[in-house]
Amino acid sequence: MKNKLKVNLWSSSTLGFIILYSIFLIVPLILLLSDSFIDSNTGQLTLANFQRFFGKKYYYSTLYNSFKVTVLVTFIAVALGTVLAYFFARFKIRGAKTLRILIILSSMSAPFVGAYSWILLLGRNGIITRFFGNLLGITMPDIYGFRGILLVLSLQLYPLIFLYVSGAFSNVDNSLLEASENLGCSGVKRFYKVIIPLILPTVLAGALLVFMRCFSDFGTPMLIGEGYRTFPITIYDAYMSELGGNNGFAASIAIIAIIVTLVIFLVQKRISEKHSFTMNSINKIRPKKIYGIQNVLVHLYSYILITLSIAPQVYVIYTSFKKVNGTVFTSGYSLESYVMAFSRMGSAIRNTIVIPLVSLFFVLVFAIFIAYLVVRRRSKITAIIDSVSMVPYIVPGIVVGIALANAFSNPPIVLTGSMTIMVIALIIRRLPYTIRSSVATLRLIPITVEEAARSLGASNFKTFWKITIPMMSAGIIAGAILSWITMISELSSAILLYTGKTRTLTVEVYTQVLRGNYGVAAALATILAVLTTLSLVIFNKFNKGRDLSL
Amino acid sequence: MSVAININHALKAYGKNVIISDLNLNIKDGEFFTLLGPSGCGKTTLLRMIAGFNTIEGGDFYFNDKKINDLDPSKRNIGMVFQNYAIFPHLSVRENVEFGLKNRAFDKKNIGPMADKFLKLIQIYDLKDRMPEQLSGGQQQRVALARALVIMPDVLLMDEPLSNLDAKLRLEMRQAIRNIQREVGITTVYVTHDQEEAMAISDRIAVMKSGEIQQIGRPQDIYHRPANEFVANFIGRTNMVLADCNKNEVSFLGHKIKIKNLDYNGKVRVSIRPEEFIITDDKNAIKAVIKDTIFLGLNTHFFMELPNKQIVEIIKESMINSNNESDKEIYLTINIDKVNVFTEDGTKNLVIANEK
Ligand SMILES: Nc1ncnc2c1ncn2[C@@H]1O[C@H](COP(=O)(O)OP(=O)(O)OP(=O)(O)O)[C@@H](O)[C@H]1O
Ligand SMILES: [Mg+2]
């Protein structure tokens, strides 16, 4: 009898996940699909939406634009990040610890904050532009458009590669490098012939993540892109202009976006399967001291790159303490931006805590259960859950937003404008990452430990609760904090779903920037940065010595 | 209380892949019983069927008279010791040992003293507040043993518990396990592929091959009277010599020996263990040429070529002044009480068949 109940816990949670995924992911995506292919007036199948998109250069060029930016950013980020990781692994660099934290910090903010800050620095009215223009008569290159997006996103995303590749380097055994040197392969040649192939699978995984983030980034091109329109902007515009009427056009662009990311995902998977192998290092690579010009160059590279990536954040924090007159900063310092921020945006600060916190709770519970089902209760059905759970990984945030807003604006379930829908969006967006890391953690736990507990008389559930979860906890907590950080800076799904009552700090920073209230925006961004930094400090406490993975 | 284990017609298959086809086994109450066999023969599979972690595709498993086929692992009252120890890493040594007690309707007041008793018995009382990561392999193995025994299980199951330890510790723990098992008197099923370990520790051994039991018996029986050629080769070393058998007279290489309890006509294979050859001065004995020697301290191993060019291995106690250089000719006789004679296909020991 009791045995039956236990069986039911797992099968009913399996059923529960199938229902939840169907309602909140599958059905909205199917609705999106049908919106894009079915004429809402006649109910007939139609390709009109797609013809409209591919018929006008104004639309289809955005696909090209996005591709161009994304591919370039991915390459630049991979190059910058891999080289930096290599330097950090191989050479002694002064202040490496602090630099590492700065790198992580710079990657954790919402990309558009970087965009906004670069505008303050290098924009038409930026201080650097003015400095060079007024004093030296030099006209700085234009920061808006393609170049700006490239700059901002490359600096924003190379840290991901850095973190991934640093992790891979800690798995490369030093004896491999020594062996290759013995065989007459050293220096730059060794980097290409030995090191690159060894870390290639990791680089590919990181590159995919960079590609996805870049391709679906919405805030950066919106702020700094000006005439340079990318794909997510087109989706956003199409959706906004169609409100109330049919969503066919926005839906079909969203479908195109999913197809693009799906193809990239599959290609990456194919390539990395071919190159995958496992490594295990006994003899870790230790950074060695280097001298002379080599040392200077390595330091210059590292310091300049990291300074460039952290500068926007620092500058935003600095401006938050400046006096403001209307929408422009004036000389002198004050806290008035903060006063304004707190008096007007109190609810945004609260939302920024509450919405991600509630989401995080569900993400954790779901991820643990799903990981357990996938790893320990393998069956055809749990395999399906496993695959479905990865779907949001390739769906751009803005598409998640559209799909949810679309599906839940009419009965039977009306959620638009509620906090619930923001929470659901965050859960969907973050769940794939947390499931992956939970699955990885669980796979490392030998099943015999659970069997030992069972043989000692612990029930199925008690074993899960007292043994499995505590053993997973270090990994879970670390993953949870990372999820939390990405959630508080989420813009792309939130921008479509927020209302006056549910706006978050990130949304608020974004709208204040658009309105030109730079002071308040800076203050809010600073508050966000403080939250992020605090979270990272806590993360480091829980993640002693282990690698940060996203 | 400890129990007898009876297994009738056990069947285990993974999909279409049959691992154990029809296995019968009776393990006595309080016995130290070992499953011994080469890698992949199904020892772990069988043990996990007893523990309840593997499904049973057919046959019946009994603890005394109670059928346990469908009993949940947590209800079987077994203690299990795993090859990788499977210590709970987030619990201290003491909490590990107490874990099983807490799962039972056990008087709370008794949990502490009970754990203490076993911590002392297994000699890890001083480590009781450490976390597992601060323990050596041998210490972790002791924790695993204490944790399994403290719940007073009906059966103790151990799957290669010593294979992750170094040679010296292995001997030490082997003795400790044997002593504790005697003291507690619990039915124990022990899995190993190390034949020396099996002989040292067991009351009885089942030698397995490809999911089938080849022989069950006391270590001495299995060593001296292996049921077939596989067992003779797997337990200890042996030399196989082709011969003709006429009633009780076996002839090979032009020599005839008479063997007690033998009555067979036809071709046979004689199994002569390295220590069953005797070097003699009798020039009428079997001639052999020393090809190689390996000095191992207590004993020296000789590899000798018989007149039919077959190389045989012989073990002798090492001598101070031995001049057993290569290519030296010597003469061998055989300890005829100890040799075994197998049918030509090696499936049956003709000496056992006639002793019965
Ligand atoms: N989960 C499984 N699925 C399919 N086949 C399995 C599974 N587990 C074990 N086997 C197969 O069953 C056979 C017996 O395996 P088992 O683990 O019982 O061997 P063993 O005697 O314990 O060997 P070892 O000494 O190497 O531990 C092997 O051929 C193995 O490949
Ligand atoms: Mg085994």
PDB file of C-alpha atoms in Angstrom, chain B residues 44-216:
ATOM      1  CA  THR B  44      26.842  -8.149  -8.618  1.00  0.00           C
ATOM      2  CA  THR B  45      23.647  -8.840 -10.509  1.00  0.00           C
ATOM      3  CA  LEU B  46      22.767 -11.719  -8.207  1.00  0.00           C
ATOM      4  CA  LEU B  47      23.672  -9.776  -5.077  1.00  0.00           C
ATOM      5  CA  ARG B  48      21.509  -6.849  -6.135  1.00  0.00           C
ATOM      6  CA  MET B  49      18.630  -9.219  -6.763  1.00  0.00           C
ATOM      7  CA  ILE B  50      18.943 -10.379  -3.164  1.00  0.00           C
ATOM      8  CA  ALA B  51      19.123  -6.749  -2.031  1.00  0.00           C
ATOM      9  CA  GLY B  52      16.096  -5.755  -4.081  1.00  0.00           C
ATOM     10  CA  PHE B  53      17.817  -3.227  -6.332  1.00  0.00           C
ATOM     11  CA  ASN B  54      17.466  -5.397  -9.414  1.00  0.00           C
ATOM     12  CA  THR B  55      14.195  -6.676 -10.744  1.00  0.00           C
ATOM     13  CA  ILE B  56      13.723 -10.445 -10.675  1.00  0.00           C
ATOM     14  CA  GLU B  57      12.558 -11.824 -14.013  1.00  0.00           C
ATOM     15  CA  GLY B  58      11.886 -15.294 -12.699  1.00  0.00           C
ATOM     16  CA  GLY B  59      12.322 -17.696  -9.804  1.00  0.00           C
ATOM     17  CA  ASP B  60      11.832 -17.300  -6.085  1.00  0.00           C
ATOM     18  CA  PHE B  61      13.973 -15.694  -3.419  1.00  0.00           C
ATOM     19  CA  TYR B  62      13.390 -16.629   0.201  1.00  0.00           C
ATOM     20  CA  PHE B  63      14.687 -15.368   3.530  1.00  0.00           C
ATOM     21  CA  ASN B  64      13.868 -18.440   5.648  1.00  0.00           C
ATOM     22  CA  ASP B  65      10.284 -19.183   4.641  1.00  0.00           C
ATOM     23  CA  LYS B  66       9.453 -15.666   3.600  1.00  0.00           C
ATOM     24  CA  LYS B  67       9.351 -14.937  -0.098  1.00  0.00           C
ATOM     25  CA  ILE B  68      10.999 -11.593  -0.752  1.00  0.00           C
ATOM     26  CA  ASN B  69      10.641 -11.192  -4.523  1.00  0.00           C
ATOM     27  CA  ASP B  70       8.343  -8.177  -4.254  1.00  0.00           C
ATOM     28  CA  LEU B  71       9.528  -6.809  -0.942  1.00  0.00           C
ATOM     29  CA  ASP B  72      10.820  -3.231  -1.078  1.00  0.00           C
ATOM     30  CA  PRO B  73      14.592  -2.967  -0.419  1.00  0.00           C
ATOM     31  CA  SER B  74      13.913  -0.840   2.634  1.00  0.00           C
ATOM     32  CA  LYS B  75      11.808  -3.648   4.121  1.00  0.00           C
ATOM     33  CA  ARG B  76      14.216  -6.530   3.586  1.00  0.00           C
ATOM     34  CA  ASN B  77      16.296  -5.761   6.644  1.00  0.00           C
ATOM     35  CA  ILE B  78      19.590  -6.129   4.857  1.00  0.00           C
ATOM     36  CA  GLY B  79      22.874  -4.448   5.548  1.00  0.00           C
ATOM     37  CA  MET B  80      24.822  -3.627   2.442  1.00  0.00           C
ATOM     38  CA  VAL B  81      28.455  -2.626   1.968  1.00  0.00           C
ATOM     39  CA  PHE B  82      29.338  -1.193  -1.426  1.00  0.00           C
ATOM     40  CA  GLN B  83      32.543  -1.254  -3.406  1.00  0.00           C
ATOM     41  CA  ASN B  84      32.716   2.547  -3.451  1.00  0.00           C
ATOM     42  CA  TYR B  85      31.670   2.675   0.238  1.00  0.00           C
ATOM     43  CA  ALA B  86      28.640   4.890  -0.557  1.00  0.00           C
ATOM     44  CA  ILE B  87      29.119   6.893   2.627  1.00  0.00           C
ATOM     45  CA  PHE B  88      26.726   9.834   2.924  1.00  0.00           C
ATOM     46  CA  PRO B  89      29.170  12.697   2.383  1.00  0.00           C
ATOM     47  CA  HIS B  90      27.060  15.334   4.111  1.00  0.00           C
ATOM     48  CA  LEU B  91      26.702  13.391   7.360  1.00  0.00           C
ATOM     49  CA  SER B  92      29.339  12.815  10.024  1.00  0.00           C
ATOM     50  CA  VAL B  93      30.604   9.321  10.798  1.00  0.00           C
ATOM     51  CA  ARG B  94      28.230   9.073  13.721  1.00  0.00           C
ATOM     52  CA  GLU B  95      25.260  10.344  11.684  1.00  0.00           C
ATOM     53  CA  ASN B  96      26.086   7.838   8.971  1.00  0.00           C
ATOM     54  CA  VAL B  97      25.986   5.022  11.480  1.00  0.00           C
ATOM     55  CA  GLU B  98      22.796   6.320  13.081  1.00  0.00           C
ATOM     56  CA  PHE B  99      20.980   6.821   9.774  1.00  0.00           C
ATOM     57  CA  GLY B 100      19.578   3.303   9.625  1.00  0.00           C
ATOM     58  CA  LEU B 101      18.583   3.298  13.278  1.00  0.00           C
ATOM     59  CA  LYS B 102      16.565   6.448  12.821  1.00  0.00           C
ATOM     60  CA  ASN B 103      14.587   4.839  10.021  1.00  0.00           C
ATOM     61  CA  ARG B 104      13.404   2.080  12.320  1.00  0.00           C
ATOM     62  CA  ALA B 105      10.832   2.132  15.019  1.00  0.00           C
ATOM     63  CA  PHE B 106      13.697   2.158  17.429  1.00  0.00           C
ATOM     64  CA  ASP B 107      13.629   3.649  20.901  1.00  0.00           C
ATOM     65  CA  LYS B 108      15.272   7.094  20.498  1.00  0.00           C
ATOM     66  CA  LYS B 109      17.181   6.625  23.734  1.00  0.00           C
ATOM     67  CA  ASN B 110      18.911   3.544  22.394  1.00  0.00           C
ATOM     68  CA  ILE B 111      20.164   5.052  19.153  1.00  0.00           C
ATOM     69  CA  GLY B 112      23.215   6.739  20.683  1.00  0.00           C
ATOM     70  CA  PRO B 113      24.429   3.772  22.753  1.00  0.00           C
ATOM     71  CA  MET B 114      23.762   1.359  19.918  1.00  0.00           C
ATOM     72  CA  ALA B 115      25.828   3.458  17.491  1.00  0.00           C
ATOM     73  CA  ASP B 116      28.588   3.745  20.101  1.00  0.00           C
ATOM     74  CA  LYS B 117      28.684  -0.010  20.502  1.00  0.00           C
ATOM     75  CA  PHE B 118      29.303  -0.602  16.824  1.00  0.00           C
ATOM     76  CA  LEU B 119      31.653   2.343  16.415  1.00  0.00           C
ATOM     77  CA  LYS B 120      33.764   0.707  19.099  1.00  0.00           C
ATOM     78  CA  LEU B 121      33.410  -2.792  17.686  1.00  0.00           C
ATOM     79  CA  ILE B 122      34.652  -1.629  14.312  1.00  0.00           C
ATOM     80  CA  GLN B 123      37.275   0.583  15.932  1.00  0.00           C
ATOM     81  CA  ILE B 124      36.221   3.926  14.557  1.00  0.00           C
ATOM     82  CA  TYR B 125      34.908   5.420  17.779  1.00  0.00           C
ATOM     83  CA  ASP B 126      37.631   8.065  17.744  1.00  0.00           C
ATOM     84  CA  LEU B 127      36.560   9.195  14.290  1.00  0.00           C
ATOM     85  CA  LYS B 128      32.888   9.548  15.144  1.00  0.00           C
ATOM     86  CA  ASP B 129      32.662  13.315  14.694  1.00  0.00           C
ATOM     87  CA  ARG B 130      34.640  13.521  11.467  1.00  0.00           C
ATOM     88  CA  MET B 131      33.133  14.152   8.091  1.00  0.00           C
ATOM     89  CA  PRO B 132      33.663  11.417   5.478  1.00  0.00           C
ATOM     90  CA  GLU B 133      36.013  13.534   3.374  1.00  0.00           C
ATOM     91  CA  GLN B 134      38.442  13.518   6.290  1.00  0.00           C
ATOM     92  CA  LEU B 135      38.681   9.717   6.305  1.00  0.00           C
ATOM     93  CA  SER B 136      41.038   7.366   4.530  1.00  0.00           C
ATOM     94  CA  GLY B 137      39.694   4.637   2.265  1.00  0.00           C
ATOM     95  CA  GLY B 138      40.053   1.982   4.931  1.00  0.00           C
ATOM     96  CA  GLN B 139      38.340   4.157   7.515  1.00  0.00           C
ATOM     97  CA  GLN B 140      35.468   4.844   5.146  1.00  0.00           C
ATOM     98  CA  GLN B 141      35.126   1.127   4.565  1.00  0.00           C
ATOM     99  CA  ARG B 142      34.871   0.627   8.319  1.00  0.00           C
ATOM    100  CA  VAL B 143      32.153   3.269   8.528  1.00  0.00           C
ATOM    101  CA  ALA B 144      30.268   1.478   5.768  1.00  0.00           C
ATOM    102  CA  LEU B 145      30.568  -1.783   7.687  1.00  0.00           C
ATOM    103  CA  ALA B 146      29.447  -0.243  10.979  1.00  0.00           C
ATOM    104  CA  ARG B 147      26.542   1.445   9.261  1.00  0.00           C
ATOM    105  CA  ALA B 148      25.415  -1.829   7.711  1.00  0.00           C
ATOM    106  CA  LEU B 149      25.797  -3.885  10.893  1.00  0.00           C
ATOM    107  CA  VAL B 150      24.312  -1.499  13.431  1.00  0.00           C
ATOM    108  CA  ILE B 151      20.776  -2.060  12.189  1.00  0.00           C
ATOM    109  CA  MET B 152      21.102  -5.740  13.124  1.00  0.00           C
ATOM    110  CA  PRO B 153      20.242  -6.867   9.611  1.00  0.00           C
ATOM    111  CA  ASP B 154      19.097 -10.383   8.783  1.00  0.00           C
ATOM    112  CA  VAL B 155      21.645 -10.531   5.994  1.00  0.00           C
ATOM    113  CA  LEU B 156      24.863  -8.701   5.276  1.00  0.00           C
ATOM    114  CA  LEU B 157      25.646  -8.162   1.602  1.00  0.00           C
ATOM    115  CA  MET B 158      29.065  -7.006   0.454  1.00  0.00           C
ATOM    116  CA  ASP B 159      30.086  -6.275  -3.115  1.00  0.00           C
ATOM    117  CA  GLU B 160      33.869  -6.252  -3.496  1.00  0.00           C
ATOM    118  CA  PRO B 161      34.211  -4.150  -0.374  1.00  0.00           C
ATOM    119  CA  LEU B 162      38.001  -4.320  -0.355  1.00  0.00           C
ATOM    120  CA  SER B 163      38.855  -3.789  -3.986  1.00  0.00           C
ATOM    121  CA  ASN B 164      39.562  -0.077  -3.591  1.00  0.00           C
ATOM    122  CA  LEU B 165      42.071  -0.592  -0.798  1.00  0.00           C
ATOM    123  CA  ASP B 166      45.794  -1.168  -1.073  1.00  0.00           C
ATOM    124  CA  ALA B 167      47.180  -4.669  -0.641  1.00  0.00           C
ATOM    125  CA  LYS B 168      48.190  -4.385   2.987  1.00  0.00           C
ATOM    126  CA  LEU B 169      44.977  -2.737   4.124  1.00  0.00           C
ATOM    127  CA  ARG B 170      43.058  -5.342   2.198  1.00  0.00           C
ATOM    128  CA  LEU B 171      44.561  -8.130   4.297  1.00  0.00           C
ATOM    129  CA  GLU B 172      43.907  -6.229   7.483  1.00  0.00           C
ATOM    130  CA  MET B 173      40.279  -5.406   6.635  1.00  0.00           C
ATOM    131  CA  ARG B 174      39.701  -8.941   5.407  1.00  0.00           C
ATOM    132  CA  GLN B 175      40.597 -10.232   8.831  1.00  0.00           C
ATOM    133  CA  ALA B 176      38.519  -7.555  10.538  1.00  0.00           C
ATOM    134  CA  ILE B 177      35.459  -8.422   8.469  1.00  0.00           C
ATOM    135  CA  ARG B 178      35.891 -12.107   9.181  1.00  0.00           C
ATOM    136  CA  ASN B 179      36.227 -11.559  12.935  1.00  0.00           C
ATOM    137  CA  ILE B 180      33.270  -9.229  13.169  1.00  0.00           C
ATOM    138  CA  GLN B 181      31.110 -11.527  11.122  1.00  0.00           C
ATOM    139  CA  ARG B 182      31.947 -14.405  13.478  1.00  0.00           C
ATOM    140  CA  GLU B 183      31.217 -12.243  16.485  1.00  0.00           C
ATOM    141  CA  VAL B 184      27.865 -11.009  15.207  1.00  0.00           C
ATOM    142  CA  GLY B 185      27.008 -14.335  13.584  1.00  0.00           C
ATOM    143  CA  ILE B 186      25.148 -12.847  10.669  1.00  0.00           C
ATOM    144  CA  THR B 187      24.448 -14.547   7.340  1.00  0.00           C
ATOM    145  CA  THR B 188      26.804 -12.868   4.906  1.00  0.00           C
ATOM    146  CA  VAL B 189      26.951 -12.894   1.132  1.00  0.00           C
ATOM    147  CA  TYR B 190      30.261 -11.612  -0.100  1.00  0.00           C
ATOM    148  CA  VAL B 191      31.209 -10.865  -3.697  1.00  0.00           C
ATOM    149  CA  THR B 192      34.754 -10.879  -4.973  1.00  0.00           C
ATOM    150  CA  HIS B 193      36.777 -11.877  -7.980  1.00  0.00           C
ATOM    151  CA  ASP B 194      39.886 -12.388  -5.884  1.00  0.00           C
ATOM    152  CA  GLN B 195      40.169 -16.137  -5.265  1.00  0.00           C
ATOM    153  CA  GLU B 196      42.713 -15.818  -2.492  1.00  0.00           C
ATOM    154  CA  GLU B 197      40.449 -13.403  -0.626  1.00  0.00           C
ATOM    155  CA  ALA B 198      37.520 -15.751  -1.122  1.00  0.00           C
ATOM    156  CA  MET B 199      39.411 -18.715   0.294  1.00  0.00           C
ATOM    157  CA  ALA B 200      40.714 -16.785   3.262  1.00  0.00           C
ATOM    158  CA  ILE B 201      37.380 -15.390   4.359  1.00  0.00           C
ATOM    159  CA  SER B 202      34.617 -17.813   3.420  1.00  0.00           C
ATOM    160  CA  ASP B 203      32.816 -20.727   5.001  1.00  0.00           C
ATOM    161  CA  ARG B 204      31.634 -21.706   1.555  1.00  0.00           C
ATOM    162  CA  ILE B 205      32.222 -20.412  -1.933  1.00  0.00           C
ATOM    163  CA  ALA B 206      30.114 -20.504  -5.084  1.00  0.00           C
ATOM    164  CA  VAL B 207      32.275 -20.274  -8.187  1.00  0.00           C
ATOM    165  CA  MET B 208      30.340 -18.636 -11.017  1.00  0.00           C
ATOM    166  CA  LYS B 209      30.880 -18.335 -14.736  1.00  0.00           C
ATOM    167  CA  SER B 210      28.532 -16.672 -17.239  1.00  0.00           C
ATOM    168  CA  GLY B 211      25.650 -16.569 -14.796  1.00  0.00           C
ATOM    169  CA  GLU B 212      25.957 -20.215 -13.850  1.00  0.00           C
ATOM    170  CA  ILE B 213      27.273 -21.740 -10.678  1.00  0.00           C
ATOM    171  CA  GLN B 214      30.159 -24.109 -11.409  1.00  0.00           C
ATOM    172  CA  GLN B 215      30.731 -25.413  -7.926  1.00  0.00           C
ATOM    173  CA  ILE B 216      29.701 -24.751  -4.366  1.00  0.00           C
TER     174      ILE B 216
END
